[in-house]
Short mmCIF file of C-alpha atoms in Angstrom, two decimals:
data_model
loop_
_atom_site.label_atom_id
_atom_site.label_comp_id
_atom_site.label_asym_id
_atom_site.label_seq_id
_atom_site.Cartn_x
_atom_site.Cartn_y
_atom_site.Cartn_z
CA MET A 479 1.81 21.73 18.70
CA PRO A 480 4.46 18.97 18.70
CA ASP A 481 4.11 16.23 16.10
CA LEU A 482 5.44 13.03 17.69
CA PHE A 483 2.90 11.00 19.65
CA ILE A 484 4.35 8.65 22.24
CA ASP A 485 2.53 7.00 25.15
CA GLY A 486 -0.44 9.32 24.90
CA SER A 487 1.49 12.59 24.72
CA TRP A 488 2.49 14.88 21.89
CA SER A 489 6.16 15.82 22.01
CA SER A 490 9.10 17.10 20.02
CA GLY A 491 12.07 14.90 19.17
CA ALA A 492 14.90 14.29 21.61
CA LYS A 493 17.30 16.43 19.58
CA GLY A 494 14.82 19.14 18.59
CA LEU A 495 15.16 18.34 14.89
CA THR A 496 12.56 19.50 12.39
CA ARG A 497 11.80 19.02 8.70
CA GLU A 498 10.12 21.32 6.21
CA ILE A 499 7.30 19.80 4.17
CA ARG A 500 6.90 21.50 0.80
CA CYS A 501 4.18 21.08 -1.81
CA PRO A 502 5.61 19.43 -4.93
CA ALA A 503 3.24 21.46 -7.11
CA ASP A 504 4.95 24.80 -6.41
CA GLY A 505 7.49 24.38 -3.61
CA THR A 506 5.50 26.35 -1.06
CA LEU A 507 5.97 25.52 2.61
CA VAL A 508 3.20 23.27 3.89
CA ALA A 509 4.42 22.66 7.43
CA THR A 510 7.46 22.31 9.63
CA VAL A 511 7.25 19.08 11.61
CA ASP A 512 9.25 17.48 14.37
CA GLU A 513 11.77 14.82 13.40
CA ALA A 514 12.32 11.69 15.48
CA THR A 515 15.67 10.19 16.37
CA ARG A 516 16.44 6.54 17.04
CA GLU A 517 15.99 7.36 20.73
CA ASP A 518 12.46 8.66 20.08
CA THR A 519 11.52 5.57 18.09
CA GLU A 520 12.84 3.29 20.82
CA ARG A 521 10.79 5.25 23.36
CA ALA A 522 7.70 4.74 21.19
CA ILE A 523 8.43 1.01 20.93
CA ALA A 524 8.78 0.81 24.72
CA ALA A 525 5.40 2.52 25.19
CA ALA A 526 3.74 0.17 22.71
CA ARG A 527 5.37 -2.83 24.42
CA VAL A 528 4.05 -1.88 27.86
CA ALA A 529 0.57 -1.29 26.44
CA ALA A 530 0.63 -4.63 24.64
CA ASP A 531 1.85 -6.55 27.67
CA ASP A 532 -0.66 -5.10 30.14
CA GLY A 533 -3.52 -5.83 27.73
CA ARG A 534 -5.13 -2.39 27.97
CA TRP A 535 -6.42 -2.70 24.40
CA ALA A 536 -6.33 -6.44 23.76
CA SER A 537 -8.61 -6.97 26.77
CA VAL A 538 -11.22 -4.55 25.43
CA PRO A 539 -14.12 -6.52 23.90
CA ALA A 540 -13.73 -6.92 20.16
CA SER A 541 -17.14 -5.31 19.61
CA GLU A 542 -15.90 -2.14 21.37
CA ARG A 543 -12.75 -2.10 19.24
CA GLY A 544 -15.03 -2.19 16.23
CA ARG A 545 -17.15 0.64 17.59
CA LEU A 546 -14.04 2.78 18.04
CA LEU A 547 -13.11 2.24 14.39
CA HIS A 548 -16.62 3.27 13.36
CA ARG A 549 -16.22 6.43 15.49
CA LEU A 550 -12.92 7.07 13.74
CA ALA A 551 -14.62 6.70 10.34
CA ASP A 552 -17.26 9.22 11.43
CA LEU A 553 -14.56 11.69 12.42
CA LEU A 554 -12.81 11.25 9.08
CA GLU A 555 -16.06 12.02 7.28
CA ARG A 556 -16.48 15.10 9.47
CA ASP A 557 -13.00 16.34 8.54
CA VAL A 558 -12.96 15.27 4.89
CA GLU A 559 -12.18 18.70 3.44
CA THR A 560 -9.40 19.41 5.93
CA ILE A 561 -7.85 16.00 5.34
CA ALA A 562 -8.14 16.19 1.56
CA ARG A 563 -6.42 19.57 1.59
CA LEU A 564 -3.58 18.26 3.76
CA GLU A 565 -3.14 15.25 1.47
CA SER A 566 -3.10 17.40 -1.66
CA LEU A 567 -0.61 19.86 -0.23
CA ASP A 568 1.78 17.08 0.81
CA THR A 569 1.53 14.99 -2.37
CA GLY A 570 0.57 17.54 -5.03
CA LYS A 571 -2.40 15.44 -6.17
CA ARG A 572 -5.66 17.08 -7.14
CA MET A 573 -8.28 17.72 -4.47
CA VAL A 574 -10.78 15.49 -6.25
CA GLU A 575 -8.36 12.57 -5.96
CA SER A 576 -7.70 13.31 -2.29
CA ARG A 577 -11.44 13.33 -1.57
CA TYR A 578 -11.74 9.92 -3.22
CA ASP A 579 -8.84 8.74 -1.08
CA VAL A 580 -10.58 9.82 2.13
CA ALA A 581 -13.73 7.98 1.08
CA ASP A 582 -11.64 4.86 0.51
CA VAL A 583 -10.02 5.31 3.93
CA VAL A 584 -13.43 5.47 5.57
CA SER A 585 -14.49 2.29 3.76
CA ALA A 586 -11.35 0.49 4.91
CA PHE A 587 -11.85 1.43 8.55
CA ARG A 588 -15.51 0.40 8.45
CA TRP A 589 -14.53 -2.96 6.91
CA PHE A 590 -12.06 -3.69 9.69
CA ALA A 591 -14.55 -2.43 12.26
CA GLY A 592 -16.89 -5.16 11.06
CA LEU A 593 -14.18 -7.80 11.26
CA ALA A 594 -13.31 -6.84 14.84
CA GLY A 595 -16.41 -8.56 16.18
CA ILE A 596 -15.91 -11.80 14.27
CA ASP A 597 -14.64 -14.70 16.40
CA LEU A 598 -12.02 -16.48 14.31
CA GLY A 599 -11.60 -19.25 16.86
CA ARG A 600 -12.71 -22.81 16.24
CA VAL A 601 -13.12 -26.11 18.05
CA VAL A 602 -10.78 -28.88 16.92
CA ASP A 603 -11.57 -32.59 16.96
CA PRO A 604 -9.47 -33.76 19.95
CA GLY A 605 -9.21 -37.31 18.64
CA GLY A 606 -10.64 -38.91 21.76
CA THR A 607 -13.10 -38.56 24.62
CA GLY A 608 -12.55 -36.58 27.76
CA THR A 609 -10.69 -33.72 26.09
CA PHE A 610 -11.51 -30.38 24.58
CA SER A 611 -9.37 -28.71 21.91
CA ARG A 612 -9.74 -25.28 20.42
CA VAL A 613 -7.80 -22.70 18.42
CA VAL A 614 -7.99 -19.05 19.46
CA TYR A 615 -6.57 -15.99 17.77
CA GLU A 616 -4.70 -13.37 19.77
CA PRO A 617 -3.09 -10.04 18.86
CA VAL A 618 0.41 -10.23 17.43
CA GLY A 619 1.54 -7.61 19.95
CA VAL A 620 3.59 -4.57 18.93
CA CYS A 621 3.27 -3.72 15.23
CA ALA A 622 5.58 -1.41 13.29
CA LEU A 623 3.62 0.24 10.48
CA ILE A 624 5.66 2.01 7.77
CA THR A 625 3.79 3.79 5.00
CA PRO A 626 4.70 5.42 1.64
CA TRP A 627 4.32 8.92 0.23
CA ASN A 628 2.02 8.29 -2.71
CA TYR A 629 -1.15 7.38 -0.74
CA PRO A 630 -0.20 8.36 2.82
CA LEU A 631 -3.55 8.15 4.57
CA LEU A 632 -4.93 5.24 2.56
CA GLN A 633 -1.91 3.04 3.21
CA ALA A 634 -2.04 3.98 6.90
CA SER A 635 -5.68 2.86 7.06
CA TRP A 636 -4.83 -0.54 5.56
CA LYS A 637 -2.41 -1.11 8.48
CA VAL A 638 -3.91 0.80 11.40
CA GLY A 639 -7.38 -0.67 10.76
CA PRO A 640 -6.49 -4.34 11.26
CA ALA A 641 -3.94 -3.55 13.98
CA VAL A 642 -6.59 -1.77 16.07
CA ALA A 643 -9.36 -4.24 15.25
CA ALA A 644 -7.23 -7.19 16.37
CA GLY A 645 -6.19 -5.57 19.65
CA ASN A 646 -2.57 -4.74 18.88
CA THR A 647 -0.48 -1.74 19.81
CA PHE A 648 1.63 -0.01 17.16
CA VAL A 649 4.26 2.50 16.16
CA LEU A 650 3.35 4.26 12.93
CA LYS A 651 5.97 5.93 10.71
CA PRO A 652 4.78 7.69 7.56
CA SER A 653 7.06 8.84 4.76
CA GLU A 654 9.08 11.84 5.83
CA LEU A 655 7.78 13.63 2.71
CA THR A 656 4.05 13.35 3.47
CA PRO A 657 3.28 13.20 7.21
CA SER A 658 0.39 15.67 7.53
CA THR A 659 -2.63 13.39 7.16
CA THR A 660 -1.04 10.71 9.34
CA ILE A 661 -0.60 13.25 12.13
CA HIS A 662 -4.27 14.17 11.74
CA LEU A 663 -5.27 10.49 11.80
CA VAL A 664 -3.51 9.94 15.13
CA ARG A 665 -5.24 13.01 16.57
CA LEU A 666 -8.56 11.49 15.51
CA LEU A 667 -7.66 8.13 17.09
CA GLN A 668 -7.02 10.01 20.31
CA GLU A 669 -10.34 11.84 19.96
CA ALA A 670 -12.12 8.54 19.28
CA GLY A 671 -10.91 7.24 22.65
CA LEU A 672 -7.99 4.94 21.92
CA PRO A 673 -6.10 4.32 25.20
CA ASP A 674 -2.69 5.88 25.74
CA GLY A 675 0.23 3.83 24.49
CA VAL A 676 -1.77 1.89 21.89
CA ALA A 677 -1.02 4.28 19.02
CA ASN A 678 2.41 5.87 18.72
CA LEU A 679 3.66 8.11 15.91
CA VAL A 680 7.23 8.90 14.89
CA LEU A 681 8.28 11.05 11.94
CA GLY A 682 11.48 11.14 9.97
CA ALA A 683 13.73 9.37 7.52
CA GLY A 684 14.03 5.61 7.53
CA ALA A 685 17.70 5.38 8.44
CA GLU A 686 17.17 7.20 11.74
CA ALA A 687 13.51 7.05 12.75
CA GLY A 688 12.56 3.87 10.91
CA ALA A 689 15.46 1.45 11.31
CA PRO A 690 14.70 0.40 14.91
CA LEU A 691 11.20 -0.68 13.88
CA ALA A 692 12.58 -3.62 11.90
CA GLU A 693 15.49 -4.42 14.19
CA HIS A 694 14.08 -4.07 17.69
CA PRO A 695 13.31 -7.29 19.62
CA ASP A 696 10.25 -5.70 21.26
CA VAL A 697 8.54 -5.31 17.88
CA ASP A 698 6.54 -8.43 16.97
CA MET A 699 5.56 -7.53 13.41
CA VAL A 700 6.57 -5.03 10.74
CA SER A 701 4.28 -4.03 7.88
CA PHE A 702 5.89 -1.97 5.13
CA THR A 703 4.66 -0.52 1.86
CA GLY A 704 7.27 0.99 -0.44
CA GLY A 705 10.18 0.22 -2.74
CA LEU A 706 11.76 -3.15 -3.36
CA LEU A 707 15.25 -2.26 -2.14
CA THR A 708 13.97 -0.86 1.15
CA GLY A 709 11.70 -3.88 1.54
CA ARG A 710 14.66 -6.22 1.18
CA ARG A 711 16.56 -4.30 3.86
CA ILE A 712 13.60 -4.44 6.23
CA MET A 713 13.17 -8.17 5.67
CA ALA A 714 16.86 -8.76 6.38
CA ALA A 715 16.76 -6.60 9.53
CA ALA A 716 13.63 -8.34 10.79
CA ALA A 717 15.23 -11.75 10.33
CA SER A 718 17.53 -11.22 13.31
CA THR A 719 14.54 -11.42 15.66
CA VAL A 720 12.37 -13.66 13.42
CA LYS A 721 9.43 -11.27 13.60
CA LYS A 722 6.43 -11.39 11.29
CA VAL A 723 6.86 -9.38 8.10
CA ALA A 724 4.26 -8.08 5.64
CA LEU A 725 5.63 -6.28 2.59
CA GLU A 726 3.96 -4.60 -0.39
CA LEU A 727 6.75 -3.61 -2.76
CA GLY A 728 5.21 -2.39 -5.98
CA GLY A 729 4.93 -3.88 -9.42
CA LYS A 730 5.49 -3.71 -13.15
CA ASN A 731 1.94 -4.40 -14.15
CA PRO A 732 0.86 -5.69 -17.58
CA ASN A 733 -2.30 -4.32 -19.18
CA ILE A 734 -3.14 -6.76 -22.00
CA VAL A 735 -5.40 -5.66 -24.86
CA PHE A 736 -6.65 -8.24 -27.36
CA ALA A 737 -7.93 -7.27 -30.78
CA ASP A 738 -11.50 -8.32 -29.91
CA ALA A 739 -11.70 -5.94 -26.92
CA ASP A 740 -13.97 -2.91 -26.68
CA LEU A 741 -11.23 -0.57 -27.83
CA ASP A 742 -12.98 2.59 -26.71
CA ALA A 743 -13.03 1.30 -23.14
CA ALA A 744 -9.60 -0.32 -23.36
CA VAL A 745 -7.86 2.81 -24.66
CA ASP A 746 -9.53 5.13 -22.16
CA ASN A 747 -8.66 2.84 -19.26
CA ALA A 748 -5.12 2.29 -20.51
CA ALA A 749 -4.50 6.01 -20.08
CA THR A 750 -6.08 6.07 -16.64
CA ALA A 751 -4.18 2.95 -15.62
CA VAL A 752 -0.79 4.59 -16.07
CA PHE A 753 -1.30 8.35 -15.85
CA LEU A 754 -3.51 8.55 -12.73
CA HIS A 755 -1.59 10.43 -9.99
CA SER A 756 1.20 10.89 -12.55
CA GLY A 757 1.94 7.18 -12.48
CA GLN A 758 2.88 7.20 -8.79
CA VAL A 759 0.75 4.15 -8.10
CA CYS A 760 2.14 0.72 -7.22
CA SER A 761 -0.48 -1.00 -9.37
CA ALA A 762 -0.17 1.39 -12.33
CA GLY A 763 -0.66 -0.26 -15.71
CA ALA A 764 2.74 0.87 -16.90
CA ARG A 765 3.13 -1.99 -19.43
CA LEU A 766 0.65 -1.95 -22.31
CA LEU A 767 0.64 -5.24 -24.23
CA VAL A 768 -1.34 -4.94 -27.47
CA GLU A 769 -2.29 -7.66 -29.94
CA GLU A 770 -0.52 -6.93 -33.22
CA PRO A 771 -3.54 -6.24 -35.52
CA VAL A 772 -4.73 -3.33 -33.35
CA HIS A 773 -1.36 -2.06 -32.14
CA ASP A 774 -1.23 1.07 -34.32
CA GLU A 775 -4.79 2.13 -33.57
CA VAL A 776 -4.51 1.57 -29.81
CA VAL A 777 -1.17 3.32 -29.44
CA ASP A 778 -2.17 6.27 -31.62
CA ARG A 779 -5.27 6.78 -29.51
CA VAL A 780 -3.42 6.49 -26.19
CA VAL A 781 -0.85 9.00 -27.44
CA ALA A 782 -3.63 11.42 -28.35
CA ILE A 783 -5.08 11.16 -24.85
CA ALA A 784 -1.64 11.61 -23.28
CA GLU A 785 -0.97 14.74 -25.29
CA GLY A 786 -4.24 16.26 -24.14
CA ILE A 787 -3.76 15.69 -20.39
CA ARG A 788 -3.44 19.00 -18.57
CA LEU A 789 -0.87 19.26 -15.78
CA GLY A 790 -1.49 21.45 -12.77
CA GLY A 791 -1.55 21.84 -9.02
CA PRO A 792 -4.05 20.54 -6.45
CA PHE A 793 -6.35 23.56 -6.65
CA ASP A 794 -6.27 24.13 -10.42
CA PRO A 795 -9.81 23.23 -11.56
CA MET A 796 -8.56 22.49 -15.08
CA ALA A 797 -5.75 20.13 -14.05
CA GLU A 798 -6.11 16.43 -14.81
CA THR A 799 -2.94 15.21 -13.10
CA GLY A 800 -0.32 16.72 -10.84
CA PRO A 801 3.42 16.79 -10.22
CA LEU A 802 5.87 14.14 -9.13
CA ILE A 803 6.74 14.06 -5.45
CA SER A 804 10.19 15.69 -5.64
CA GLN A 805 12.93 16.95 -7.90
CA ALA A 806 14.99 13.85 -7.15
CA HIS A 807 12.14 11.62 -8.27
CA ARG A 808 11.57 13.65 -11.43
CA ASP A 809 15.27 13.38 -12.26
CA LYS A 810 15.02 9.61 -11.81
CA VAL A 811 12.01 9.38 -14.15
CA ALA A 812 13.73 11.56 -16.77
CA ALA A 813 16.85 9.38 -16.66
CA TYR A 814 14.65 6.28 -17.01
CA VAL A 815 13.10 7.66 -20.22
CA GLU A 816 16.48 8.71 -21.62
CA ARG A 817 17.86 5.22 -21.11
CA ALA A 818 14.77 3.66 -22.71
CA VAL A 819 15.26 5.72 -25.87
CA ALA A 820 18.96 4.85 -25.90
CA ASP A 821 17.98 1.16 -25.64
CA GLY A 822 15.77 1.43 -28.73
CA ALA A 823 12.32 2.43 -27.46
CA VAL A 824 10.43 4.81 -29.74
CA LEU A 825 9.37 7.99 -27.93
CA ARG A 826 5.85 8.79 -29.13
CA THR A 827 5.06 11.69 -26.77
CA GLY A 828 6.36 13.37 -23.64
CA GLY A 829 9.88 12.65 -22.51
CA SER A 830 10.99 16.12 -21.45
CA VAL A 831 10.33 18.51 -18.58
CA PRO A 832 7.52 20.93 -19.54
CA ASP A 833 8.56 24.53 -20.16
CA GLU A 834 5.27 26.29 -19.32
CA PRO A 835 5.94 29.14 -16.86
CA ALA A 836 2.98 28.09 -14.71
CA LEU A 837 4.67 24.74 -14.04
CA ALA A 838 8.20 26.02 -13.52
CA THR A 839 8.17 25.91 -9.71
CA GLY A 840 6.81 22.37 -9.42
CA TRP A 841 8.15 18.89 -10.19
CA TYR A 842 6.09 18.15 -13.28
CA TYR A 843 6.75 15.53 -15.93
CA PRO A 844 4.44 14.96 -18.90
CA PRO A 845 2.58 11.74 -19.73
CA THR A 846 5.07 9.78 -21.81
CA VAL A 847 4.59 6.86 -24.21
CA LEU A 848 7.45 4.58 -25.26
CA ASP A 849 6.56 2.30 -28.17
CA ARG A 850 8.26 -0.79 -29.66
CA CYS A 851 9.57 -2.02 -26.33
CA ASP A 852 10.47 -5.57 -25.37
CA THR A 853 11.17 -7.43 -22.14
CA ALA A 854 14.94 -7.24 -22.64
CA MET A 855 14.77 -3.48 -22.04
CA ALA A 856 15.28 -2.00 -18.59
CA CYS A 857 12.25 0.25 -19.11
CA VAL A 858 10.02 -2.83 -19.26
CA GLN A 859 11.60 -4.57 -16.29
CA ASP A 860 12.20 -1.61 -13.93
CA GLU A 861 9.53 0.41 -12.17
CA SER A 862 9.64 4.11 -13.10
CA PHE A 863 6.89 5.13 -10.67
CA GLY A 864 6.11 7.96 -13.02
CA PRO A 865 3.77 8.79 -15.94
CA VAL A 866 5.60 6.52 -18.38
CA LEU A 867 3.89 3.86 -20.52
CA THR A 868 5.86 1.17 -22.34
CA VAL A 869 4.18 -0.62 -25.24
CA GLU A 870 4.83 -4.21 -26.35
CA THR A 871 3.16 -6.28 -29.05
CA PHE A 872 2.03 -9.91 -29.03
CA ARG A 873 0.53 -12.30 -31.56
CA THR A 874 -1.03 -15.12 -29.53
CA GLU A 875 -2.72 -15.69 -26.21
CA GLU A 876 0.24 -17.79 -25.06
CA GLU A 877 2.68 -15.01 -25.94
CA ALA A 878 0.58 -12.45 -24.07
CA VAL A 879 0.72 -14.58 -20.91
CA ARG A 880 4.45 -15.21 -21.28
CA LEU A 881 5.17 -11.51 -21.67
CA GLY A 882 2.82 -10.57 -18.84
CA ASN A 883 4.67 -12.90 -16.49
CA ASP A 884 8.15 -11.90 -17.65
CA THR A 885 8.88 -9.70 -14.63
CA ILE A 886 10.27 -10.11 -11.13
CA TYR A 887 7.10 -8.45 -9.86
CA GLY A 888 3.59 -9.80 -9.55
CA LEU A 889 1.25 -7.21 -8.08
CA ALA A 890 -1.51 -6.56 -10.61
CA GLY A 891 -2.52 -6.83 -14.23
CA ALA A 892 -5.48 -6.62 -16.57
CA VAL A 893 -6.86 -8.34 -19.65
CA TRP A 894 -9.19 -6.74 -22.20
CA THR A 895 -11.18 -9.00 -24.50
CA GLY A 896 -14.72 -9.70 -25.62
CA ASP A 897 -14.16 -13.44 -25.16
CA SER A 898 -15.02 -14.38 -21.57
CA SER A 899 -13.40 -17.80 -21.80
CA LYS A 900 -10.13 -16.30 -23.03
CA ALA A 901 -10.27 -13.61 -20.36
CA HIS A 902 -10.52 -16.13 -17.56
CA CYS A 903 -7.86 -18.40 -19.03
CA VAL A 904 -5.42 -15.49 -19.21
CA ALA A 905 -6.40 -14.26 -15.73
CA ALA A 906 -5.71 -17.73 -14.34
CA ALA A 907 -2.31 -17.93 -16.02
CA LEU A 908 -1.03 -14.50 -14.94
CA ARG A 909 1.03 -14.61 -11.74
CA HIS A 910 -0.14 -11.37 -10.20
CA GLY A 911 -2.08 -10.76 -7.00
CA THR A 912 -4.94 -8.81 -8.60
CA ILE A 913 -6.26 -9.30 -12.13
CA TRP A 914 -8.87 -7.03 -13.66
CA ILE A 915 -10.96 -8.16 -16.63
CA ASN A 916 -12.16 -5.32 -18.85
CA ASP A 917 -11.38 -2.76 -16.15
CA TYR A 918 -8.41 -1.26 -14.31
CA HIS A 919 -7.73 -0.02 -10.75
CA PRO A 920 -10.88 -0.88 -8.73
CA TYR A 921 -10.27 -2.62 -5.42
CA ARG A 922 -12.49 -3.56 -2.50
CA PRO A 923 -11.63 -3.62 1.22
CA ALA A 924 -13.09 -7.13 1.41
CA ALA A 925 -10.68 -8.44 -1.26
CA GLU A 926 -7.07 -9.24 -0.40
CA TRP A 927 -4.40 -6.97 -1.88
CA GLY A 928 -0.78 -7.96 -2.43
CA GLY A 929 1.57 -9.56 -4.88
CA PHE A 930 3.37 -12.65 -6.07
CA LYS A 931 7.14 -12.92 -6.46
CA GLN A 932 9.08 -9.80 -5.48
CA SER A 933 5.99 -7.65 -5.17
CA GLY A 934 5.88 -8.66 -1.54
CA VAL A 935 5.05 -11.02 1.28
CA GLY A 936 1.61 -11.36 2.85
CA ARG A 937 -1.57 -9.47 2.06
CA GLU A 938 -3.47 -6.38 3.09
CA LEU A 939 -7.26 -5.98 3.22
CA GLY A 940 -9.71 -8.85 3.19
CA HIS A 941 -9.78 -11.62 5.80
CA VAL A 942 -6.16 -12.55 5.09
CA GLY A 943 -5.06 -8.94 5.61
CA PHE A 944 -6.72 -9.01 9.01
CA ALA A 945 -5.13 -12.38 9.80
CA GLU A 946 -1.67 -10.83 9.40
CA TYR A 947 -2.33 -9.06 12.72
CA VAL A 948 -3.28 -12.09 14.82
CA GLU A 949 -1.50 -15.20 16.06
CA PRO A 950 -3.25 -18.57 16.32
CA LYS A 951 -2.95 -20.43 19.61
CA HIS A 952 -4.00 -24.03 20.20
CA ILE A 953 -5.45 -24.74 23.66
CA TYR A 954 -5.86 -28.43 24.56
CA GLU A 955 -7.74 -29.33 27.73
CA ASN A 956 -7.89 -32.77 29.35
CA LEU A 957 -11.22 -32.98 31.15
CA GLN A 958 -10.28 -36.23 32.89
CA PRO A 959 -6.64 -35.81 33.99
CA ALA A 960 -4.76 -38.97 34.99
CA PRO A 961 -1.16 -40.18 35.24
CA SER A 962 0.43 -40.65 31.84
CA GLY A 963 2.09 -43.94 32.70
CA TRP A 964 5.15 -43.33 30.55
CA PHE A 965 7.53 -43.98 33.45
CA GLY A 966 7.29 -46.29 36.43
CA GLY A 967 6.47 -49.50 34.63
CA THR A 968 2.81 -48.86 33.84
CA GLU A 969 1.15 -48.95 30.42
CA PRO A 970 0.90 -45.44 28.85
CA THR A 971 -2.58 -44.02 28.38
CA ASN A 972 -3.68 -42.72 24.97
CA SER A 973 -3.36 -38.97 24.51
#
């Protein structure tokens, strides 16, 4: 069956191009999918534009839009094993992680289903009698939704959910490396009853299939999750038509451990913070900042955990983490570690491609710990997006905050301490969009997600994430119309 979905029909690309999707755990062929050209993407944009302009979805009562999202969530729960398998094959992550991802996707869609029925409008004081003034919220229009390879379905849900709930139409483009669950999601939207033209799907690389989404004048908003450099290009391209932009561009996230913390919990969570999904997480706690008196103990214990983590494929019941997404990405991570050591970081564990025969056909890289780092080093400032932990030391609360903020990013961070007052003071001073206290990684669909500084623009999830997909409109009504009197020699009336 063809894999592009445009104006209610599944089709192949205009040039008949295809792409092989291979599992990063062992290189086996997962699927061969159709590849879109610029022409295909422009056709998808045109379909979404017509559907937005004729109001076929925006005119549907908000409560019905919410019910459709609940139906979609039911279908996702029905297909959980199929979806989890597709996600694991595309990304290489373990099945248990993919099942958790599907559960999170369901929660996100149900959250936005609930928001769909909420009337955001309000009455405004008109400042006089005989008038009525109100603010209403309308769909943005055509939304371009561009998602990454590390959490393909989850990131799609964070964009598709509010787009559908608010009454928009959209063109969805997943990463060319991991399209399988996004294809399945669009099939489920069709099954749930979404009208033709509302959802459109194009597959392929950004330069060909994705570029028109940021440039095209018929696109009203672009939402992108991915790397900083690509985000900058999208923002620049979108500027030519002054469209709305929402960007989530990753982070270099500090995980701060004070000496008075519960070290058992802090050490365990420090390993999870950075090594989950082999570090391919935008909010990964890749910077461990440890108060000097407990530095040796904390780092020794994290190293011991790292050395015991078992690598393996999605269906290996003994595996604790999986491969990197591609050979190119593994090469990038390896070069990152080599430079860190050359810059003076102390390699405590990891740092070389594993030589076990069972891992030879996949893109594995071991959990790696780099000690004695500082913020002048590239390894502290640059995002590796791999299983690499850098360790810094601090002496005072003020120094911990200064180091935690010494980054161009500002997505997430954590503070570990037994002193609640200190925890909240540090949390308030850190310029990151999410701060965990004595925990790492939990998020909630009702809480906004996004970053300060170069971690992005706008928010996903929460009420603000929904608001990205609507436009406010002020409607002012004069209930007693009369001549204004500005011209003709009469005294103007108040307005």
